[in-house]
PDB file of C-alpha atoms and ligand atoms in Angstrom:
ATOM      1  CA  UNK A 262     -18.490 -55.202 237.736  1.00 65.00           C
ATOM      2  CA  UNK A 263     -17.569 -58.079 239.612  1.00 69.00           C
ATOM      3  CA  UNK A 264     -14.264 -60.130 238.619  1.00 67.00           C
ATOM      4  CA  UNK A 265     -14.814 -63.200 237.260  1.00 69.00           C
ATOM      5  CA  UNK A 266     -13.441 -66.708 239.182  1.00 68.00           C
ATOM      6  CA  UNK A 267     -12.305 -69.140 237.923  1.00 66.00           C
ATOM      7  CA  UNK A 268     -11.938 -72.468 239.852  1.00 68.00           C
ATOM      8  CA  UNK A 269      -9.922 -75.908 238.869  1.00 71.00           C
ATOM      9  CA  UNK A 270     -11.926 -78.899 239.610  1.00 80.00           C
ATOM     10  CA  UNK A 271     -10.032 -81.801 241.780  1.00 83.00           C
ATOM     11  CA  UNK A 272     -10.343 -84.809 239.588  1.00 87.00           C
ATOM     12  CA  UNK A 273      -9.811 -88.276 241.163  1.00 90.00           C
ATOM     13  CA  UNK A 274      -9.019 -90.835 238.224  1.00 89.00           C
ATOM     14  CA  UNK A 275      -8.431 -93.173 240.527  1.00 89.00           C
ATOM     15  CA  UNK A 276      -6.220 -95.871 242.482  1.00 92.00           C
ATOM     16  CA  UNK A 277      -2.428 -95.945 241.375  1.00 92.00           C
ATOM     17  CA  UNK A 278      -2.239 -99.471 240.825  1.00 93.00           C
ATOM     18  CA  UNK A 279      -4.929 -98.987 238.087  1.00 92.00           C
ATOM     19  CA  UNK A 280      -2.398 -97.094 236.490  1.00 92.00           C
ATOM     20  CA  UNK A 281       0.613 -99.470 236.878  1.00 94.00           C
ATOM     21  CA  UNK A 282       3.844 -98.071 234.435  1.00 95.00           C
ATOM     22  CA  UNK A 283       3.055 -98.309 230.959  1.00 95.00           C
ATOM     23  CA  UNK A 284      -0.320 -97.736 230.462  1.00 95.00           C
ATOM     24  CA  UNK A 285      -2.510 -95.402 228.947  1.00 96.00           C
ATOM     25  CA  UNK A 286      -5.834 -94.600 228.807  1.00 95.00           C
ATOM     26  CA  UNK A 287      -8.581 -92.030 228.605  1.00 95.00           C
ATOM     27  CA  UNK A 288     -10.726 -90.573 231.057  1.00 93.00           C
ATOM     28  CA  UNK A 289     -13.669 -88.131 230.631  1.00 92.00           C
ATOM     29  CA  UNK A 290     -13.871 -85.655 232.971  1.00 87.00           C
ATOM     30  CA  UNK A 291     -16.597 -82.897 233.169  1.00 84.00           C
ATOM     31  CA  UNK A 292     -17.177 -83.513 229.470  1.00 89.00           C
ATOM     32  CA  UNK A 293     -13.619 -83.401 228.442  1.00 90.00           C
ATOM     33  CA  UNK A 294     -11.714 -86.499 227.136  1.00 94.00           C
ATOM     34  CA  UNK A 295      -8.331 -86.469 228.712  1.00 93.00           C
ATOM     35  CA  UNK A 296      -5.492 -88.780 227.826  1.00 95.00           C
ATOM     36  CA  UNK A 297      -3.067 -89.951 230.889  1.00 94.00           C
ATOM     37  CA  UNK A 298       0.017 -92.183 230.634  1.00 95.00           C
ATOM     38  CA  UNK A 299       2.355 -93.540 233.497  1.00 95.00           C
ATOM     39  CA  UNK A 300       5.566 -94.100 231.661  1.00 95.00           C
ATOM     40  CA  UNK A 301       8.157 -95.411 234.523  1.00 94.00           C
ATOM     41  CA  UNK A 302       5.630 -94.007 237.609  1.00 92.00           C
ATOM     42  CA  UNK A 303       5.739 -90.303 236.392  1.00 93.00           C
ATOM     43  CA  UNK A 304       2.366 -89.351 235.117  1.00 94.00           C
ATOM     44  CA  UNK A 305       1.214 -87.100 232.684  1.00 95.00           C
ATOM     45  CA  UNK A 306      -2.145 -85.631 231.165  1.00 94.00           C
ATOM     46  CA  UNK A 307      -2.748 -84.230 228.010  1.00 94.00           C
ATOM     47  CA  UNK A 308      -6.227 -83.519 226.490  1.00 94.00           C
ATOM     48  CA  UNK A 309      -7.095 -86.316 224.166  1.00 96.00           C
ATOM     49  CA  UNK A 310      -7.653 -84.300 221.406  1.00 95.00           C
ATOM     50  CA  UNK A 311      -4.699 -83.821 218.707  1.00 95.00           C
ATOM     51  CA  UNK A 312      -4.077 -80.924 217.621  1.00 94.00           C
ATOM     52  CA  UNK A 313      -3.632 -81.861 214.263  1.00 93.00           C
ATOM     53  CA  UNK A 314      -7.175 -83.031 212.856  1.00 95.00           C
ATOM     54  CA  UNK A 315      -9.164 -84.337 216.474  1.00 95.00           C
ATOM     55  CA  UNK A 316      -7.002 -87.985 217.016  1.00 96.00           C
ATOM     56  CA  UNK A 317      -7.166 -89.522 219.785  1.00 97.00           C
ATOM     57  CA  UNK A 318      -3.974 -89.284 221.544  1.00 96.00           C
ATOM     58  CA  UNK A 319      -4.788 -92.032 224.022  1.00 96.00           C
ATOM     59  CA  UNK A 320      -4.565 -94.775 221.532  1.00 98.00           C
ATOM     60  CA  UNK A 321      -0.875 -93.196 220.331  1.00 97.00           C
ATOM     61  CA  UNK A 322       2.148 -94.992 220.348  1.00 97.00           C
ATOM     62  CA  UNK A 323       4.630 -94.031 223.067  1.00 97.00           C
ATOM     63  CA  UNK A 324       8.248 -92.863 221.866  1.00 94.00           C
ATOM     64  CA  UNK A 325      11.596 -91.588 222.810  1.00 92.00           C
ATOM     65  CA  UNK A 326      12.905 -88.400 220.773  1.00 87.00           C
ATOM     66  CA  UNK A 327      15.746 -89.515 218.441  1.00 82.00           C
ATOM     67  CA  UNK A 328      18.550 -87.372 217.165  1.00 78.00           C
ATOM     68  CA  UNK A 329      21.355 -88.053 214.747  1.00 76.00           C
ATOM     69  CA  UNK A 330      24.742 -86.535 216.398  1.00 73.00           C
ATOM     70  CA  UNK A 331      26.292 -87.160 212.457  1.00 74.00           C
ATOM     71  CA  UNK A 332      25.408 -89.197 209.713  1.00 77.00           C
ATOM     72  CA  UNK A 333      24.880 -92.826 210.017  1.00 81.00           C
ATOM     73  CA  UNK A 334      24.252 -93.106 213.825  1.00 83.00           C
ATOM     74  CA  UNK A 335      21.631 -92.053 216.182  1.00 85.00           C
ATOM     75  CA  UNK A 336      20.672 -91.554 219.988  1.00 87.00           C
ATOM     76  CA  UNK A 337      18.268 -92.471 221.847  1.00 89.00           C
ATOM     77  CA  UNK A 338      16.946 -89.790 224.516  1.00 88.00           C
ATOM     78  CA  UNK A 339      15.475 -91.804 227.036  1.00 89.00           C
ATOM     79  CA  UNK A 340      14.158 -88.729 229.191  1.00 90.00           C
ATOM     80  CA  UNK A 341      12.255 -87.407 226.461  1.00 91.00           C
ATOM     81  CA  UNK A 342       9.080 -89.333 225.951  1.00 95.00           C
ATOM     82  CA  UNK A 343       6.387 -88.502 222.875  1.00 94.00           C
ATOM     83  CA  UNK A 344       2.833 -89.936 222.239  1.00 95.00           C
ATOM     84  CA  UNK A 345       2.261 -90.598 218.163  1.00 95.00           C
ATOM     85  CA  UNK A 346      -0.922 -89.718 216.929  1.00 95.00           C
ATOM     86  CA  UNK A 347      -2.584 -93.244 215.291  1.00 97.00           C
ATOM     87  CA  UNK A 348      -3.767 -91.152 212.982  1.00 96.00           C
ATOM     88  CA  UNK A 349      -1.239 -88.706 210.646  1.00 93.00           C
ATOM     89  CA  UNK A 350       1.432 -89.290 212.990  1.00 92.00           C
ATOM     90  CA  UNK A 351       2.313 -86.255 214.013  1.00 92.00           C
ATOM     91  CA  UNK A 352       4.864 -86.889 218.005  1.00 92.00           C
ATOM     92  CA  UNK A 353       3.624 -84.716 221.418  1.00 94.00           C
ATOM     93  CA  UNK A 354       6.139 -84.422 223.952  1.00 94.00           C
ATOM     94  CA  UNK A 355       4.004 -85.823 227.076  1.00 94.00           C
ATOM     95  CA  UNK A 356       5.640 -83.413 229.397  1.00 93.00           C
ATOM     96  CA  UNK A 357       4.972 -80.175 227.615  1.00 93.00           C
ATOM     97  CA  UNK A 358       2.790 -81.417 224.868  1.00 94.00           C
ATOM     98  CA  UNK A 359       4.937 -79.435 222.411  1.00 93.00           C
ATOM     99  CA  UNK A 360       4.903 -81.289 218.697  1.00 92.00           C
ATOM    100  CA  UNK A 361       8.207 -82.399 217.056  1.00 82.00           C
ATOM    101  CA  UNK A 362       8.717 -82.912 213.239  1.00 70.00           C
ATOM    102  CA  UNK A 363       9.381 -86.575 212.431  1.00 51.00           C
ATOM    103  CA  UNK A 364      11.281 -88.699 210.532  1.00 47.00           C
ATOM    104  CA  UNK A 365       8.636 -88.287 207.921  1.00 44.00           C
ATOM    105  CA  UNK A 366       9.467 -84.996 206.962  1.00 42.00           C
ATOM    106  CA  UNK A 367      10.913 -84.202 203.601  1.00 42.00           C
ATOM    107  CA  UNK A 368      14.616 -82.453 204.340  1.00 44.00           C
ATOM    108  CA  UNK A 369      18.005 -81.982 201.720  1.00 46.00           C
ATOM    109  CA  UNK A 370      21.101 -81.760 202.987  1.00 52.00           C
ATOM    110  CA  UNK A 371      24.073 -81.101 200.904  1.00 54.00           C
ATOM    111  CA  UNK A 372      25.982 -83.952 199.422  1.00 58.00           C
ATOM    112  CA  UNK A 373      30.155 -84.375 199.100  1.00 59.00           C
ATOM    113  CA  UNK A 374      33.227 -87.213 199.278  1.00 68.00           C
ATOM    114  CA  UNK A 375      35.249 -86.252 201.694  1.00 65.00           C
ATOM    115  CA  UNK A 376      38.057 -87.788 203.625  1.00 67.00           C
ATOM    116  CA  UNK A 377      38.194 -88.817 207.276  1.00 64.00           C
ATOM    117  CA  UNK A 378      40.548 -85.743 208.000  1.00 68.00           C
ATOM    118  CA  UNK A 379      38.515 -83.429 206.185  1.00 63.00           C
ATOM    119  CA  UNK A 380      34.957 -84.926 207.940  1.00 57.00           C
ATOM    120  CA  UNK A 381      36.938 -84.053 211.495  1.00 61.00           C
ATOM    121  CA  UNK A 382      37.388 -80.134 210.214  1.00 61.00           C
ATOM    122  CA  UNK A 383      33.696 -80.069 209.509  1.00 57.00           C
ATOM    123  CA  UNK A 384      32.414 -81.570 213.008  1.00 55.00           C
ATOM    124  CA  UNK A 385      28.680 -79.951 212.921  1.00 56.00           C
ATOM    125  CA  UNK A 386      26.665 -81.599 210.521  1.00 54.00           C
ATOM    126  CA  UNK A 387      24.019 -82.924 213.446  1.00 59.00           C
ATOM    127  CA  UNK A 388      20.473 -82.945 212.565  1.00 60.00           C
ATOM    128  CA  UNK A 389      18.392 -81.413 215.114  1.00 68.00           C
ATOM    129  CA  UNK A 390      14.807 -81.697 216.088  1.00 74.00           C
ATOM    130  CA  UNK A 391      12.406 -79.444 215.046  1.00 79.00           C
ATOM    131  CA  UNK A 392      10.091 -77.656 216.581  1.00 85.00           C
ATOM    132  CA  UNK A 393       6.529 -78.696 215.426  1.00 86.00           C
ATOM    133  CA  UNK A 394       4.375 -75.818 215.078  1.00 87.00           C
ATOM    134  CA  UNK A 395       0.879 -77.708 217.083  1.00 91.00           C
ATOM    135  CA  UNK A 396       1.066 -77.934 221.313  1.00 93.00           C
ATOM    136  CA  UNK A 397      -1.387 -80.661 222.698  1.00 91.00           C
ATOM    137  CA  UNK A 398      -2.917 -79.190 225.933  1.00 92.00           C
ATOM    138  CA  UNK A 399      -1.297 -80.803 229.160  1.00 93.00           C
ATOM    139  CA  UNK A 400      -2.834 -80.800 232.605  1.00 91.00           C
ATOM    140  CA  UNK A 401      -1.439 -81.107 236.041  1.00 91.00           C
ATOM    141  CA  UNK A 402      -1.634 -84.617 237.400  1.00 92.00           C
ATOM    142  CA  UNK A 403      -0.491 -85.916 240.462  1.00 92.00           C
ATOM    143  CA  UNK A 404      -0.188 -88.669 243.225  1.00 92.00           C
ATOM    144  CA  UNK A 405      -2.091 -88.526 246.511  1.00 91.00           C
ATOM    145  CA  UNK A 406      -1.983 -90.994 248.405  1.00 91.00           C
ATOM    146  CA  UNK A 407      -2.866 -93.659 246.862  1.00 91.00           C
ATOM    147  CA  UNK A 408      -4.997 -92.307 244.285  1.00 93.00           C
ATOM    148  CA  UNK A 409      -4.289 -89.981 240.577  1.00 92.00           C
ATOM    149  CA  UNK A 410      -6.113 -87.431 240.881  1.00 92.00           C
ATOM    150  CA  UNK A 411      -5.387 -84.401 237.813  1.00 90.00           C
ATOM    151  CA  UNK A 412      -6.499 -80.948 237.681  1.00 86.00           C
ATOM    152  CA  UNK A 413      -9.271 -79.695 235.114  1.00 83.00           C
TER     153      UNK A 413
HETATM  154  S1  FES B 179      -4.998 -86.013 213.795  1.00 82.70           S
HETATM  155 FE1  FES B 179      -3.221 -86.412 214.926  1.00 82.70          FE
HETATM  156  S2  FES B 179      -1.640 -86.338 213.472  1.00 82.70           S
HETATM  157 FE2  FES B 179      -3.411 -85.842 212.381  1.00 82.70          FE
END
């Protein structure tokens, strides 16, 4: 029986300053709809497909994760970059596609009065991201010359 091969086709989306920072858009390659960003000159690829219910990613918002280091103040992660699906919302990390559960999600926390000296013996009460449980499906894209080209 002979081994099957499998070979990655060399895309060519074209020139980079098509692609300037900040935009989006989708490409179809070999039948597959692929959404690619340039957010600040690094480029990324993720199928254009959410993994949710079929959105199209392209058309998504562009976000940085946000966490909350104690009640009543945030951060901004600037390095961490998701796409928003127009349609349910659901947030896709662009660089590993992995989905994040957003502010829209339902959580308790417990509830007390407590003094400023007591809140310092109770430090941890950070809320953390969590880990969404869909992945959108990310593709290697690069730079040559002066062209994007991305691997399919
Ligand atoms: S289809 Fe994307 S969040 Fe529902």
């Amino acid at each position: 029986m002979q081994p099957r091969l499998a070979f990655a086709m060399h895309f060519v989306v074209g020139p980079v300053e098509l692609l300037p920072p900040g935009t989006q858009r989708r490409v179809d390659v070999d039948g597959r709809a692929i959404a690619i960003f340039n957010v600040d000159g690094a480029f990324y690829a993720l199928r254009d497909i959410c993994p949710h219910q079929g959105g199209p990613l392209s058309s998504g918002h562009l976000v940085h994760a946000v966490t909350a280091p104690r009640p009543g103040c945030y951060a901004i992660d600037p390095e961490t970059t998701l796409v928003r699906c127009p349609w349910h919302g659901w947030e896709y990390e662009l660089a590993t596609g992995q989905s994040w559960v957003g502010a829209t999600r339902v959580r308790t926390f417990p509830v007390s009065v407590e003094t400023l000296s007591e809140r310092e013996d109770h430090p941890d009460t950070s809320v953390q991201r969590v880990r969404g449980p869909y992945i959108a499906e990310t593709l290697p894209i690069t730079v040559e010359g002066d062209y994007v080209v991305i691997d399919v």
